[in-house]
Short mmCIF file of C-alpha atoms in Angstrom, two decimals:
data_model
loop_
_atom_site.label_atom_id
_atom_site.label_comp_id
_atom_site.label_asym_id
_atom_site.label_seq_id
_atom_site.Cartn_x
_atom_site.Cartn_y
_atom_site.Cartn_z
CA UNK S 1 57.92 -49.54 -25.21
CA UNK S 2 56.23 -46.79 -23.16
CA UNK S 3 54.04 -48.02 -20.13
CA UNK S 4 50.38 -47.66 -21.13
CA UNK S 5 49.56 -46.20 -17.65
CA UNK S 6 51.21 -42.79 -18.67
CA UNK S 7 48.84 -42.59 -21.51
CA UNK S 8 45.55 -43.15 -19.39
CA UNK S 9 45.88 -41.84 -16.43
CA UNK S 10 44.89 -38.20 -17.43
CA UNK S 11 41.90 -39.66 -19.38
CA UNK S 12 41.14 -41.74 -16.22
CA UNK S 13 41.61 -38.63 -13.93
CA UNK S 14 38.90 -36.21 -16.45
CA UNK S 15 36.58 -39.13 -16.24
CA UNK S 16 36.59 -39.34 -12.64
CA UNK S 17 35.65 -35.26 -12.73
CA UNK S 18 33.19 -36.14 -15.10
CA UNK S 19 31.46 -38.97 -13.40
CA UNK S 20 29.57 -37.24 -10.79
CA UNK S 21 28.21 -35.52 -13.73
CA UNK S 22 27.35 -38.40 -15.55
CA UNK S 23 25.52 -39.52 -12.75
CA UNK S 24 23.45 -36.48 -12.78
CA UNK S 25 24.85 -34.73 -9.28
CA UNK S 26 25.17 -31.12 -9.49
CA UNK S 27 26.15 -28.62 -7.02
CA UNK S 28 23.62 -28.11 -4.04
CA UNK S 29 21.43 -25.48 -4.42
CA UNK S 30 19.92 -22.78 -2.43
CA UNK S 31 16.97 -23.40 0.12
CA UNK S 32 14.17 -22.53 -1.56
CA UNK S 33 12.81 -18.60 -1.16
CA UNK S 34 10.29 -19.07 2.02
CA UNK S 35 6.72 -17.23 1.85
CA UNK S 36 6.46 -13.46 2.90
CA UNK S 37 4.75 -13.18 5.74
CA UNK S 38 2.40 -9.92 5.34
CA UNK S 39 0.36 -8.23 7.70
CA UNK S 40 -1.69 -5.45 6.52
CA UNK S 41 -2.81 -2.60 8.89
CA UNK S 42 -4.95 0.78 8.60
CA UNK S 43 -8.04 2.62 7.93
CA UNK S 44 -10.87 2.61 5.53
CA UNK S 45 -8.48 2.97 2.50
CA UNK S 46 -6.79 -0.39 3.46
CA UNK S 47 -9.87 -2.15 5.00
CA UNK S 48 -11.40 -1.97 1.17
CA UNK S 49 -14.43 0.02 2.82
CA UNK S 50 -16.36 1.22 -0.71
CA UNK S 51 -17.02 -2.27 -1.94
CA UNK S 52 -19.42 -4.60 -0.21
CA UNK S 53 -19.70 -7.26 0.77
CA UNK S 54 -17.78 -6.60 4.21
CA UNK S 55 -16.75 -8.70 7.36
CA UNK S 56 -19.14 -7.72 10.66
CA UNK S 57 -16.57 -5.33 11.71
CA UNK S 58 -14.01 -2.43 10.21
CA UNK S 59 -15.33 -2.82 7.22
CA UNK S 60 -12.85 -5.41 5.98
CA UNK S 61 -13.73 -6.33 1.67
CA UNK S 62 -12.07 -9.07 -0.24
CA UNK S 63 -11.80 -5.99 -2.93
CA UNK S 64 -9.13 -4.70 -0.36
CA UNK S 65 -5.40 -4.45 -1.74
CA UNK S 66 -4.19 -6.59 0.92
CA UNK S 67 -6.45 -9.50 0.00
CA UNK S 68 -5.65 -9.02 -3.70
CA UNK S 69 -1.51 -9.18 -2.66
CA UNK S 70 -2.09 -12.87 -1.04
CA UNK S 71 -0.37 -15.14 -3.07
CA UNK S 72 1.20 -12.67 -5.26
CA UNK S 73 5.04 -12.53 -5.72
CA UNK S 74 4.91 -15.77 -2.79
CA UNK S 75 3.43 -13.01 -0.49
CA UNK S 76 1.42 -14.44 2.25
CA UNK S 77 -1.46 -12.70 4.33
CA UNK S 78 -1.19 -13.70 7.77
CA UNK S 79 -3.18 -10.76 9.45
CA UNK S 80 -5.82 -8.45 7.93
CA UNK S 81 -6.79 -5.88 10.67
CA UNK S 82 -7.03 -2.79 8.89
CA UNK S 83 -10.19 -0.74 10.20
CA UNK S 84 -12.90 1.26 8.84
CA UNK S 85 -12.50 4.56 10.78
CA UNK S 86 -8.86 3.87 12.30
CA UNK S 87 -6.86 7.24 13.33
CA UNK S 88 -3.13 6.79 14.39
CA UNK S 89 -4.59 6.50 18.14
CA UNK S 90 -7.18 3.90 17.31
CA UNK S 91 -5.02 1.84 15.33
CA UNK S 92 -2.95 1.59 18.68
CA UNK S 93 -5.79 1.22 21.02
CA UNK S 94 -7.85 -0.65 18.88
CA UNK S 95 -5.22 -3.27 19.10
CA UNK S 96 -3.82 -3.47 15.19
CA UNK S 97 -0.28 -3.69 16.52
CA UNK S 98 -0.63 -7.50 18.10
CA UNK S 99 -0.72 -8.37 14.61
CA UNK S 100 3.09 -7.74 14.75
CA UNK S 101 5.91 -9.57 15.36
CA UNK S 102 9.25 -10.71 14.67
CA UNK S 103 8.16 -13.08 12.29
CA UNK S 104 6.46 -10.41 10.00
CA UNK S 105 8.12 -9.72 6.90
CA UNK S 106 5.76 -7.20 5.29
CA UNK S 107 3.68 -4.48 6.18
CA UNK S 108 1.62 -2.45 4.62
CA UNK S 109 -0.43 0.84 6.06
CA UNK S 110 -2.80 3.49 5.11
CA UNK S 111 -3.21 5.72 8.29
CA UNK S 112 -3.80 9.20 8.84
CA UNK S 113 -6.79 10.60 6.58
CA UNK S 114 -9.21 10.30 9.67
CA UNK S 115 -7.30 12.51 11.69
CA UNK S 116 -7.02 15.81 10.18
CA UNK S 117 -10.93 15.52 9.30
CA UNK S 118 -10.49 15.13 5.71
CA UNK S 119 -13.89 14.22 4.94
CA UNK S 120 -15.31 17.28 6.58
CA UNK S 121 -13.38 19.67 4.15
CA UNK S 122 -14.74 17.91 1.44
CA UNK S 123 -18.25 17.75 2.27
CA UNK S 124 -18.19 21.31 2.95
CA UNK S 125 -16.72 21.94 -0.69
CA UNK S 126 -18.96 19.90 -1.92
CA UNK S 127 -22.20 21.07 0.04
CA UNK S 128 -21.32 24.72 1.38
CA UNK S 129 -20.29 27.72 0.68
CA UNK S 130 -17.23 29.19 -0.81
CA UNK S 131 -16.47 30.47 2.08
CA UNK S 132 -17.09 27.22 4.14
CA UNK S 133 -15.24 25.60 1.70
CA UNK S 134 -12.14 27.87 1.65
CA UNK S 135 -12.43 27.50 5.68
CA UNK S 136 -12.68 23.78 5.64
CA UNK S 137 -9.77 23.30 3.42
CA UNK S 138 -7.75 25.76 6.06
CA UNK S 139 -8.57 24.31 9.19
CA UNK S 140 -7.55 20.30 7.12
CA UNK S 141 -4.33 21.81 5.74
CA UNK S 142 -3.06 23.43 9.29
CA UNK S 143 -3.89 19.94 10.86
CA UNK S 144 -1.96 18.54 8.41
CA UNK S 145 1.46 20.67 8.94
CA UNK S 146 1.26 21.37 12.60
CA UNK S 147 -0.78 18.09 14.15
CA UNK S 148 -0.05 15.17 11.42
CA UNK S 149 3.42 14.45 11.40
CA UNK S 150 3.93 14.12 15.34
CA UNK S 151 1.21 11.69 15.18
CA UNK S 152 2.50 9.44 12.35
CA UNK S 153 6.23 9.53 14.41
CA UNK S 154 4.22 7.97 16.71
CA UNK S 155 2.50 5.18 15.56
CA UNK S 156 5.21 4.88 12.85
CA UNK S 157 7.97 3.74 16.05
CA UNK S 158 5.24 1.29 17.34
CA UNK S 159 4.89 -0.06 13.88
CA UNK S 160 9.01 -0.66 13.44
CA UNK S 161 9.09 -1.91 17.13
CA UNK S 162 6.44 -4.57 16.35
CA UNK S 163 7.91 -5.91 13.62
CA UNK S 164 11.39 -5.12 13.35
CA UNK S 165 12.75 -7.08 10.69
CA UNK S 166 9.65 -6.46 7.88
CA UNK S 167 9.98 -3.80 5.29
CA UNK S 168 7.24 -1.18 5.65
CA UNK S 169 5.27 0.09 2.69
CA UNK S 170 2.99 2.92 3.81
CA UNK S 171 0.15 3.79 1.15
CA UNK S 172 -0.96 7.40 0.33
CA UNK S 173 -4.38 8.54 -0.75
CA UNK S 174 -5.46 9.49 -4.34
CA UNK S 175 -6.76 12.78 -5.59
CA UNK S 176 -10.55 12.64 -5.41
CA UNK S 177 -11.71 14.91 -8.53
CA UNK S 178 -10.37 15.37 -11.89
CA UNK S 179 -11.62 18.96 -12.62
CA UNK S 180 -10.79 18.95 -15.97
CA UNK S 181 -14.20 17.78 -16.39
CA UNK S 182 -15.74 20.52 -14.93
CA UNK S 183 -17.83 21.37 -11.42
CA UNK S 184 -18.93 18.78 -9.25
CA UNK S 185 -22.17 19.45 -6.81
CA UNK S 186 -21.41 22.92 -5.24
CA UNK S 187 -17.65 21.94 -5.89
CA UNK S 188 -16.06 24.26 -9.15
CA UNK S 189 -13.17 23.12 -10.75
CA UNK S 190 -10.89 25.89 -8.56
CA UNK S 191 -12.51 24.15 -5.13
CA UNK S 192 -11.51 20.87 -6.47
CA UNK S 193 -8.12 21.60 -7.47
CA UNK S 194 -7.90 22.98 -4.02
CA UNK S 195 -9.03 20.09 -2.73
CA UNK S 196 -6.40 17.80 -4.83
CA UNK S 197 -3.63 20.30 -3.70
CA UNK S 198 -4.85 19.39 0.09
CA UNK S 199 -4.43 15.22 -0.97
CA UNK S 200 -0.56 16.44 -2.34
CA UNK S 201 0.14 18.02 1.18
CA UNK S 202 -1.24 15.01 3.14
CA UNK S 203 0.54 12.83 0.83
CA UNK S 204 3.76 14.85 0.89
CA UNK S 205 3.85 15.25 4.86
CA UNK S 206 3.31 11.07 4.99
CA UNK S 207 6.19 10.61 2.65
CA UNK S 208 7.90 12.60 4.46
CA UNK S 209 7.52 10.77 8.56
CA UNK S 210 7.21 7.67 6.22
CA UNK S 211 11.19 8.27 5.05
CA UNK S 212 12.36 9.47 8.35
CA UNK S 213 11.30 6.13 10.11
CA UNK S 214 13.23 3.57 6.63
CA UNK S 215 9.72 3.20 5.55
CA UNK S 216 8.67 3.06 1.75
CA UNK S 217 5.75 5.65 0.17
CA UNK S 218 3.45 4.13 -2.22
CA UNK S 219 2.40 7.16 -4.49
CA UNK S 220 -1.55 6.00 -6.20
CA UNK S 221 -1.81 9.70 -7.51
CA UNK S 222 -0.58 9.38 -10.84
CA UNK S 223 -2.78 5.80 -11.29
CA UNK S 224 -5.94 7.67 -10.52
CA UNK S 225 -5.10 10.54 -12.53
CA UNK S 226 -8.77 10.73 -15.10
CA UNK S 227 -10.39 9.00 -12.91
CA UNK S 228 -11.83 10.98 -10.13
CA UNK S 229 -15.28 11.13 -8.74
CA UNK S 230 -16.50 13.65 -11.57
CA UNK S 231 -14.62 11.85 -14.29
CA UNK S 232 -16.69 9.56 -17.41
CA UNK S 233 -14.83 6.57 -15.82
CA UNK S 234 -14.39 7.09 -11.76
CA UNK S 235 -12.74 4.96 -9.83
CA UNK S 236 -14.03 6.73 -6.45
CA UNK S 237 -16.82 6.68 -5.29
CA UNK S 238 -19.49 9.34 -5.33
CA UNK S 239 -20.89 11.67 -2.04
CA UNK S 240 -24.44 9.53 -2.42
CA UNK S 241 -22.74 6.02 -2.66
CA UNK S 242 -22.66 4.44 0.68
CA UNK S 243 -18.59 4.11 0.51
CA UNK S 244 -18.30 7.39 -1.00
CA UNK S 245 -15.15 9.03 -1.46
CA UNK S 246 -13.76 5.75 -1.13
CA UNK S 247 -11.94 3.66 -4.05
CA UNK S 248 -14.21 1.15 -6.06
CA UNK S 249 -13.39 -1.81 -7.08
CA UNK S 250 -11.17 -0.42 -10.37
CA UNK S 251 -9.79 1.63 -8.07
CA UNK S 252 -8.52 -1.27 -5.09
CA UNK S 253 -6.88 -2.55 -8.35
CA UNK S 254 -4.71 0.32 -8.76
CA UNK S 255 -3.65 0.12 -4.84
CA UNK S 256 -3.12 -3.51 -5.93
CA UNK S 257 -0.93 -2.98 -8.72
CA UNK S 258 1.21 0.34 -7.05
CA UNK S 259 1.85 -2.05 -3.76
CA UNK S 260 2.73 -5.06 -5.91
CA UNK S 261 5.18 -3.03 -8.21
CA UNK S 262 6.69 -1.25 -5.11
CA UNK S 263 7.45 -4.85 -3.38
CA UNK S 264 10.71 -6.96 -4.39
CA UNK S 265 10.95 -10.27 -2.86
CA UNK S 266 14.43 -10.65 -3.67
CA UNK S 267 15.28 -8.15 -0.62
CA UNK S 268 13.29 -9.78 1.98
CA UNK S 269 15.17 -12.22 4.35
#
């Protein structure tokens, strides 16, 4: 007669795998994702300057792409200090960079409009003469070959120095005028091609420094394509609005949604 243990003892070994199971253990799992800590930095663009109401100073809106990313995709705003009016040197002096450190996981930054004098060239397209126009858009395009990309080097370092383990998204600026839909104050549809062409080169040049220092470009152009400042359905901002030439509130939306598609939380740390 054959011993009964041979028989059981296999069955007795699966149930003792299968216990544990039974019991309703599983294997341990992993920690939990933590929040990304964001920090947003800049100038008017990033502030949400355009659409009131604003904080007492820079210009700060709750319209502002950063404010709209809080919460998002378990991103969390720790500092806002983007400023109305910020240039690469003011964002340094003006003390944007203490908002940096090695805790910061995210960054984002919209810098370098206010210092080739952007607005000037379009003003005088929009006001002047051809030939102040055609001058304007000169003098902004040499600033931004010769001057611009030494500056952004610049602040760019400081940024990656600050926070050195956060992934950098650097936002670019949108084409102001559709001229498909013909002139705009003094501006024809030639001056505001011309003046698009001038957003491309900006954009192209901060794409470019933005690369060079392991930083990601966020590219609005193609979201604001229709909707320019001469367009049935703008989401800029006219030359008599007090934010003018400035996103409205449709348009923080589409920094909102070009930032939140750029960003994948499964890379951060």
């Amino acid at each position: 007669m054959k011993s009964r243990s041979r028989v059981t003892s296999p069955a007795l070994a699966v149930l003792a795998l299968l216990v544990p199971l039974l019991l309703g253990t599983a294997p341990a799992s992993a920690a939990p994702r933590q929040p990304i800590r964001y920090d947003a930095l800049g100038d008017s663009y990033a502030s949400g300057y355009g659409v009131p109401p604003y904080s007492t100073t820079c210009g700060r809106s709750q319209s502002a792409y950063a404010v709209q990313l809080d919460g998002r995709k378990k991103i969390d705003l720790d500092d806002f200090v983007a400023c109305a009016g910020a240039t690469t040197t003011s964002l340094v002096s003006g003390g944007q960079l203490t908002a940096l450190d090695a805790g910061t996981d995210l960054v984002t930054l919209s810098i370098g409009g206010n210092d080739i004098g952007w607005s000037s060239a379009v003003v005088a397209c929009l006001a002047g003469s051809d030939a102040q126009c055609a001058g304007g858009l000169a003098l902004t395009s040499a600033r931004i070959r010769t001057a611009l990309p030494g500056l952004l080097d610049t602040v760019y370092a400081k940024v990656a120095a600050g926070a050195p383990d956060a992934q950098v998204f650097v936002t670019g600026y949108p084409r102001l005028f559709s001229p498909e839909y013909g002139p705009y104050l003094q501006a024809s549809p030639a001056e505001q091609q011309a003046l698009n062409d001038g957003a491309d080169l900006l954009n192209g040049v901060i794409a470019q420094v933005a690369a060079a220092h392991g930083f990601r470009f966020v590219d609005v152009t193609k979201r604001f394509e229709g909707h320019g400042v001469n367009s049935p359905e703008p989401w800029v901002l006219g030359l008599f609005d007090p934010g003018a030439f400035h996103p409205n509130a449709d348009g923080y939306e589409a920094y909102t949604a070009a930032v939140t598609a750029a960003v994948n939380p499964s890379t951060f740390r």
